[in-house]
Coordinates of C-alpha atoms and ligand atoms in Angstrom, one line a residue:
X291 CA 53.3 -57.9 35.1
X292 CA 52.1 -58.3 38.6
X293 CA 48.4 -59.2 38.8
X294 CA 47.5 -56.0 40.6
X295 CA 49.1 -53.9 37.8
X296 CA 47.2 -55.9 35.2
X297 CA 43.9 -55.3 37.0
X298 CA 44.7 -51.6 37.2
X299 CA 45.6 -51.3 33.5
X300 CA 42.5 -53.2 32.4
X301 CA 40.2 -51.0 34.6
X302 CA 41.8 -47.8 33.3
X303 CA 41.2 -49.0 29.7
X304 CA 37.7 -49.9 30.8
X305 CA 34.8 -47.9 29.6
X306 CA 33.8 -46.0 32.7
X307 CA 37.1 -44.1 32.6
X308 CA 36.5 -42.8 29.1
X309 CA 33.5 -40.6 29.6
X310 CA 33.7 -37.4 31.6
X311 CA 29.9 -36.8 31.7
X312 CA 26.7 -38.5 31.0
X313 CA 26.2 -36.4 27.9
X314 CA 29.5 -37.4 26.4
X315 CA 28.9 -41.0 27.2
X316 CA 25.4 -40.9 25.6
X317 CA 26.5 -38.9 22.6
X318 CA 25.4 -40.4 19.3
X319 CA 23.3 -43.1 21.1
X320 CA 20.5 -41.5 23.0
X321 CA 19.6 -38.1 24.4
X322 CA 20.2 -37.9 28.2
X323 CA 17.8 -35.6 30.0
X324 CA 16.5 -34.5 33.4
X325 CA 13.6 -32.7 34.9
X326 CA 14.7 -29.2 35.9
X327 CA 13.5 -26.2 37.8
X328 CA 14.4 -22.6 37.0
X329 CA 14.6 -21.6 40.7
X330 CA 17.3 -24.2 41.4
X331 CA 19.4 -22.9 38.5
X332 CA 19.4 -19.4 39.9
X333 CA 19.8 -20.2 43.6
X334 CA 22.2 -23.2 43.4
X335 CA 25.4 -22.9 41.3
X336 CA 26.3 -26.6 41.8
X337 CA 22.9 -27.5 40.5
X338 CA 23.3 -25.3 37.4
X339 CA 26.8 -26.6 36.7
X340 CA 25.9 -30.2 36.9
X341 CA 22.8 -29.7 34.8
X342 CA 24.8 -28.2 32.0
X343 CA 27.7 -30.6 32.3
X344 CA 25.8 -33.8 32.4
X345 CA 22.7 -33.5 30.3
X346 CA 21.8 -32.7 26.7
X347 CA 18.1 -32.5 27.3
X348 CA 15.8 -31.0 29.9
X349 CA 12.1 -30.9 30.7
X350 CA 10.5 -28.4 33.1
X351 CA 9.5 -30.3 36.2
X352 CA 6.4 -28.2 36.6
X353 CA 6.6 -25.0 34.6
X354 CA 4.7 -26.2 31.5
X355 CA 1.8 -27.6 33.5
X356 CA -1.6 -25.8 33.4
X357 CA -1.4 -24.3 36.9
X358 CA 1.9 -22.6 36.3
X359 CA 1.4 -21.7 32.7
X360 CA -2.1 -20.3 33.2
X361 CA -2.5 -19.1 36.7
X362 CA -5.7 -17.1 35.8
X363 CA -8.4 -17.4 33.2
X364 CA -7.3 -14.3 31.5
X365 CA -3.5 -14.7 31.9
X366 CA -0.7 -17.0 30.6
X367 CA 2.7 -16.8 32.4
X368 CA 5.4 -18.2 30.1
X369 CA 8.3 -16.6 32.0
X370 CA 9.6 -19.5 34.1
X371 CA 9.3 -22.0 31.3
X372 CA 11.0 -19.6 28.9
X373 CA 13.8 -19.3 31.4
X374 CA 14.4 -23.0 31.2
X375 CA 14.2 -23.0 27.4
X376 CA 16.9 -20.2 27.4
X377 CA 19.2 -22.2 29.7
X378 CA 18.7 -25.2 27.4
X379 CA 19.6 -23.2 24.3
X380 CA 22.7 -21.7 25.9
X381 CA 23.9 -25.1 26.9
X382 CA 23.1 -27.0 23.7
X383 CA 20.3 -29.0 25.2
X384 CA 17.0 -30.2 23.7
X385 CA 13.7 -29.5 25.5
X386 CA 10.8 -31.9 26.1
X387 CA 7.5 -30.3 26.9
X388 CA 5.4 -31.7 29.8
X389 CA 2.4 -31.7 29.8
X390 CA -0.6 -30.4 28.0
X391 CA -3.3 -32.4 29.7
X392 CA -3.1 -34.1 33.1
X393 CA -5.6 -34.7 36.0
X394 CA -3.2 -32.8 38.4
X395 CA -1.8 -29.3 38.3
X396 CA -5.3 -28.0 37.2
X397 CA -5.5 -24.4 38.4
X398 CA -8.3 -23.7 40.9
X399 CA -10.1 -21.3 38.5
X400 CA -10.4 -24.1 36.0
X401 CA -11.1 -27.0 38.3
X402 CA -13.7 -25.3 40.4
X403 CA -15.3 -23.3 37.6
X404 CA -18.7 -24.1 36.3
X405 CA -18.3 -24.7 32.6
X406 CA -20.5 -25.9 29.8
X407 CA -19.2 -28.7 27.5
X408 CA -18.6 -26.0 24.8
X409 CA -16.6 -23.8 27.1
X410 CA -14.4 -26.5 28.4
X411 CA -13.8 -27.8 24.9
X412 CA -12.8 -24.3 23.8
X413 CA -10.5 -23.9 26.9
X414 CA -8.8 -27.1 26.0
X415 CA -8.3 -26.1 22.4
X416 CA -7.1 -22.6 23.2
X417 CA -4.6 -23.9 25.8
X418 CA -3.1 -26.5 23.5
X419 CA -2.9 -24.1 20.5
X420 CA -1.4 -21.2 22.5
X421 CA 1.1 -23.3 24.4
X422 CA 2.3 -25.5 21.6
X423 CA 2.6 -22.5 19.3
X424 CA 4.5 -20.5 21.9
X425 CA 7.2 -23.3 22.2
X426 CA 7.2 -24.4 18.5
X427 CA 10.8 -24.6 17.4
X428 CA 12.0 -24.9 21.0
X429 CA 10.2 -28.0 22.3
X430 CA 10.9 -31.0 20.1
X431 CA 8.6 -33.5 21.9
X432 CA 5.5 -33.0 24.0
X433 CA 3.9 -35.2 26.6
X434 CA 0.5 -34.4 25.2
X435 CA -1.5 -36.4 27.7
X436 CA -0.2 -37.6 31.0
X437 CA -1.5 -40.6 33.1
X438 CA -4.9 -41.0 31.6
X439 CA -5.4 -44.7 32.6
X440 CA -6.1 -46.4 35.9
X441 CA -4.0 -49.4 36.9
X442 CA -6.9 -51.7 35.7
X443 CA -6.7 -50.2 32.2
X444 CA -9.9 -48.1 32.4
X445 CA -9.8 -44.4 31.6
X446 CA -9.3 -42.1 34.6
X447 CA -12.1 -39.8 35.4
X448 CA -10.8 -36.2 35.0
X449 CA -12.0 -32.8 34.1
X450 CA -11.3 -33.6 30.5
X451 CA -12.6 -37.2 30.4
X452 CA -15.8 -36.2 32.2
X453 CA -16.6 -33.4 29.9
X454 CA -15.0 -32.8 26.5
X455 CA -14.2 -36.5 26.5
X456 CA -17.7 -37.7 26.6
X457 CA -19.4 -37.2 23.3
X458 CA -16.1 -36.6 21.4
X459 CA -15.5 -38.8 18.4
X460 CA -13.8 -42.2 18.9
X461 CA -13.3 -44.4 21.9
X462 CA -10.5 -42.1 23.4
X463 CA -12.4 -38.9 23.2
X464 CA -10.4 -36.0 24.6
X465 CA -7.0 -37.8 24.3
X466 CA -7.4 -38.1 20.5
X467 CA -8.6 -34.5 20.2
X468 CA -5.6 -33.3 22.2
X469 CA -3.2 -35.0 19.8
X470 CA -5.0 -33.6 16.7
X471 CA -4.9 -30.1 18.2
X472 CA -1.2 -30.3 19.2
X473 CA -0.2 -31.6 15.8
X474 CA -2.1 -28.7 14.0
X475 CA -0.3 -26.2 16.3
X476 CA 3.2 -27.6 15.6
X477 CA 3.4 -30.3 12.9
X478 CA 7.1 -30.8 13.6
X479 CA 6.8 -31.7 17.3
X480 CA 6.9 -35.3 18.3
X481 CA 3.8 -36.1 20.2
X482 CA 3.9 -38.5 23.2
X483 CA 1.5 -40.3 25.5
X484 CA 3.2 -40.5 28.9
X485 CA 2.4 -42.8 31.9
X486 CA 3.8 -44.8 34.9
X487 CA 3.4 -48.3 36.4
X488 CA 2.9 -50.0 33.0
X489 CA 6.6 -50.5 32.2
X490 CA 6.6 -54.2 33.2
X491 CA 3.3 -55.1 31.5
X492 CA -0.1 -55.7 32.9
X493 CA -3.6 -54.2 32.3
X494 CA -2.5 -50.6 32.0
X495 CA 0.2 -51.6 29.5
X496 CA -2.5 -53.5 27.5
X497 CA -4.8 -50.5 27.5
X498 CA -2.1 -48.1 26.4
X499 CA -1.0 -50.5 23.7
X500 CA -4.6 -50.9 22.4
X501 CA -4.9 -47.1 22.3
X502 CA -1.6 -46.8 20.4
X503 CA -2.7 -49.4 17.9
X504 CA -6.0 -47.7 17.4
X505 CA -4.3 -44.3 16.9
X506 CA -1.8 -45.7 14.4
X507 CA -4.6 -47.5 12.5
X508 CA -6.7 -44.4 12.2
X509 CA -3.9 -41.9 11.6
X510 CA -4.2 -40.0 14.9
X511 CA -0.8 -38.1 15.2
X512 CA 0.8 -40.1 18.0
X513 CA 4.5 -40.5 17.6
X514 CA 5.8 -41.9 20.9
X515 CA 5.2 -43.4 24.3
X516 CA 6.8 -42.0 27.5
X517 CA 7.8 -44.5 30.1
X518 CA 8.0 -42.6 33.3
X519 CA 10.0 -45.3 35.2
X520 CA 9.6 -44.2 38.8
X521 CA 11.2 -47.4 40.1
X522 CA 11.9 -49.1 43.4
X523 CA 14.6 -51.7 44.0
X524 CA 12.5 -54.5 42.7
X525 CA 10.9 -52.8 39.8
X526 CA 12.3 -54.3 36.6
X527 CA 14.9 -56.1 34.5
X528 CA 16.3 -54.8 31.3
X529 CA 14.7 -57.7 29.4
X530 CA 11.2 -57.0 30.7
X531 CA 11.4 -53.3 30.0
X532 CA 12.9 -53.8 26.6
X533 CA 10.0 -56.2 25.8
X534 CA 7.4 -53.7 26.7
X535 CA 9.2 -51.0 24.7
X536 CA 9.3 -53.2 21.6
X537 CA 5.5 -53.7 21.7
X538 CA 5.4 -50.0 20.9
X539 CA 8.4 -49.6 18.6
X540 CA 7.0 -52.5 16.6
X541 CA 4.0 -50.2 15.8
X542 CA 6.5 -47.7 14.4
X543 CA 6.4 -45.5 17.5
X544 CA 9.3 -44.0 19.4
X545 CA 9.8 -44.6 23.1
X546 CA 11.5 -42.3 25.7
X547 CA 12.3 -43.0 29.3
X548 CA 10.9 -39.8 30.7
X549 CA 11.1 -39.7 34.6
X550 CA 13.5 -42.3 35.8
X551 CA 14.3 -42.5 39.5
X552 CA 14.8 -45.3 42.0
X553 CA 13.6 -44.4 45.4
X554 CA 15.2 -46.1 48.5
X555 CA 14.1 -46.4 52.1
X556 CA 16.1 -43.7 54.0
X557 CA 17.0 -42.6 57.6
X558 CA 16.0 -39.3 59.2
X559 CA 18.7 -37.5 57.3
X560 CA 17.7 -38.8 54.0
X561 CA 20.5 -41.3 53.6
X562 CA 20.2 -44.9 52.3
X563 CA 22.4 -47.9 53.2
X564 CA 25.4 -48.5 51.0
X565 CA 24.0 -51.9 50.1
X566 CA 20.8 -50.3 48.8
X567 CA 22.9 -47.7 46.9
X568 CA 24.6 -50.6 45.1
X569 CA 21.3 -52.3 44.3
X570 CA 20.0 -49.0 43.1
X571 CA 22.9 -48.8 40.7
X572 CA 21.8 -52.1 39.2
X573 CA 18.3 -50.9 38.6
X574 CA 19.5 -47.7 36.9
X575 CA 21.9 -49.9 34.8
X576 CA 19.0 -52.2 33.8
X577 CA 16.8 -49.3 32.6
X578 CA 19.6 -47.7 30.5
X579 CA 20.5 -51.1 29.0
X580 CA 16.9 -51.7 28.1
X581 CA 16.6 -48.5 26.2
X582 CA 19.9 -48.9 24.4
X583 CA 18.9 -52.4 23.3
X584 CA 15.7 -51.1 21.6
X585 CA 15.8 -49.4 18.2
X586 CA 13.4 -46.5 18.6
X587 CA 14.2 -45.8 22.3
X588 CA 15.9 -42.4 21.7
X589 CA 15.9 -40.6 25.1
X590 CA 16.7 -41.5 28.7
X591 CA 15.5 -38.8 31.1
X592 CA 15.8 -38.8 34.9
X593 CA 13.3 -37.0 37.2
X594 CA 15.9 -34.7 38.9
X595 CA 19.5 -35.6 39.3
X596 CA 20.5 -34.7 42.9
X597 CA 19.2 -36.0 46.2
X598 CA 19.5 -32.3 47.3
X599 CA 16.7 -31.4 44.9
X600 CA 14.3 -34.4 44.5
X601 CA 10.6 -34.7 44.6
X602 CA 10.7 -38.1 46.2
X603 CA 10.9 -37.3 50.0
X604 CA 7.9 -35.1 49.8
X605 CA 5.8 -37.6 47.8
X606 CA 7.0 -40.9 49.3
X607 CA 7.4 -40.5 53.1
X608 CA 10.3 -42.7 54.4
X609 CA 11.9 -42.8 50.9
X610 CA 14.6 -40.7 49.2
X611 CA 18.1 -40.9 47.8
X612 CA 16.5 -41.8 44.4
X613 CA 18.8 -39.8 42.0
X614 CA 22.3 -40.1 40.5
X615 CA 24.1 -37.6 42.7
X616 CA 23.9 -37.4 46.5
X617 CA 22.9 -34.3 48.6
X618 CA 26.4 -32.9 48.1
X619 CA 26.4 -33.4 44.3
X620 CA 28.8 -36.3 44.6
X621 CA 28.3 -39.1 42.0
X622 CA 26.7 -42.2 43.5
X623 CA 27.2 -45.8 42.3
X624 CA 24.1 -45.3 40.2
X625 CA 25.9 -42.6 38.2
X626 CA 28.8 -44.9 37.5
X627 CA 26.3 -47.6 36.5
X628 CA 24.6 -45.3 34.0
X629 CA 28.0 -44.2 32.5
X630 CA 29.1 -47.8 32.2
X631 CA 25.8 -48.9 30.5
X632 CA 26.0 -45.9 28.1
X633 CA 29.6 -46.7 27.3
X634 CA 29.1 -50.3 26.3
X635 CA 29.8 -51.0 22.7
X636 CA 26.6 -53.0 22.5
X637 CA 24.8 -49.7 22.7
X638 CA 25.6 -48.7 19.1
X639 CA 22.6 -48.2 16.8
X640 CA 23.4 -51.2 14.6
X641 CA 23.1 -53.7 17.5
X642 CA 19.6 -52.6 18.5
X643 CA 16.5 -54.6 17.9
Ligands
XIL754 C1 5.8 -33.9 40.1 C2 6.8 -32.9 40.5 O1 8.1 -33.5 40.5 C3 6.5 -32.2 41.7 O2 7.4 -31.1 42.0 C4 5.1 -31.6 41.7 O3 4.7 -31.1 42.9 C5 4.1 -32.7 41.3 O4 4.5 -33.3 40.1 N1 4.6 -37.9 37.2 C6 4.6 -36.8 36.4 C7 5.3 -35.6 36.9 O5 4.3 -36.9 35.2 O6 4.7 -34.4 36.3 C8 5.3 -35.5 38.4 O7 6.0 -34.4 38.8 C9 5.8 -36.8 39.0 C10 4.9 -38.0 38.6

């Protein structure tokens, strides 16, 4: 056989050819999810089609945050989040909930109100109970608390830390209480602590690990750790990420990759160089390989899947092109890298450590 033909046959037999979507490639190994917005589903048919075709899990990008769920003191608005839950059910997708307590997306009425300790404490309890009960049976895992630590490992000053937190039992005050409340509201939901910029180790990682150990020791209902994974080209290797993940799975916790993206420097039209797109593919591949190598890493979720609909350009000026599909919904090298990593035989459960 001529060499070229052999190369062709081998590459056709190769793994990337076998899977027609991320969700088929991930099937039986991990859940593959994305952040999603209901407005994009209704206004952009290409968005809706790719969302249903590629993913078996979604998480509302904003619709389960305080400011959207509870726009006024006397009013909850569940409609946009319910719309996403409906879409997920229609398309056989699981739903992650995000997030019950965060220092951002605090509605004005709440952040600027004058509250006594008791009132705030009651507001927090009502919120968690109402929201978790509303989505019980639909949301299988919650980011109960998001981004509570500073880079140096100290606890961030927030509405909750500064008030219900102080004086609450235990060293982690409001965080612990939030987990207890969420568990009481839906004992079946998996409860996660979610954060960023600790994935490669360091003081924030040490602080989260110390909290996780303390919670496990004292029976606080913490079930998993969310690794956001907002990466740049030089963020991480699979080995390093897997090592950090194992620190938690060794405690009996699950881990999820919750917000994966890899932002690139872009030109005025939002395009990156082809070289950077190849390097981006490597970073995506490393993240997926890390998760698949760790027993207890059960979900890989990206923070948006198309460069046409990504949070990155607004939040990181000069950066963009951070997702798996380009602005025209064409698969990028990163997409192929993820499919390839998901399709490796080494990704089977038995080979995980
Ligand atoms: C971001 C959303 O993508 C934006 O649309 C919104 O304006 C701000 O929040 N970490 C998180 C997410 O946990 O909730 C953030 O989402 C991105 C960083």
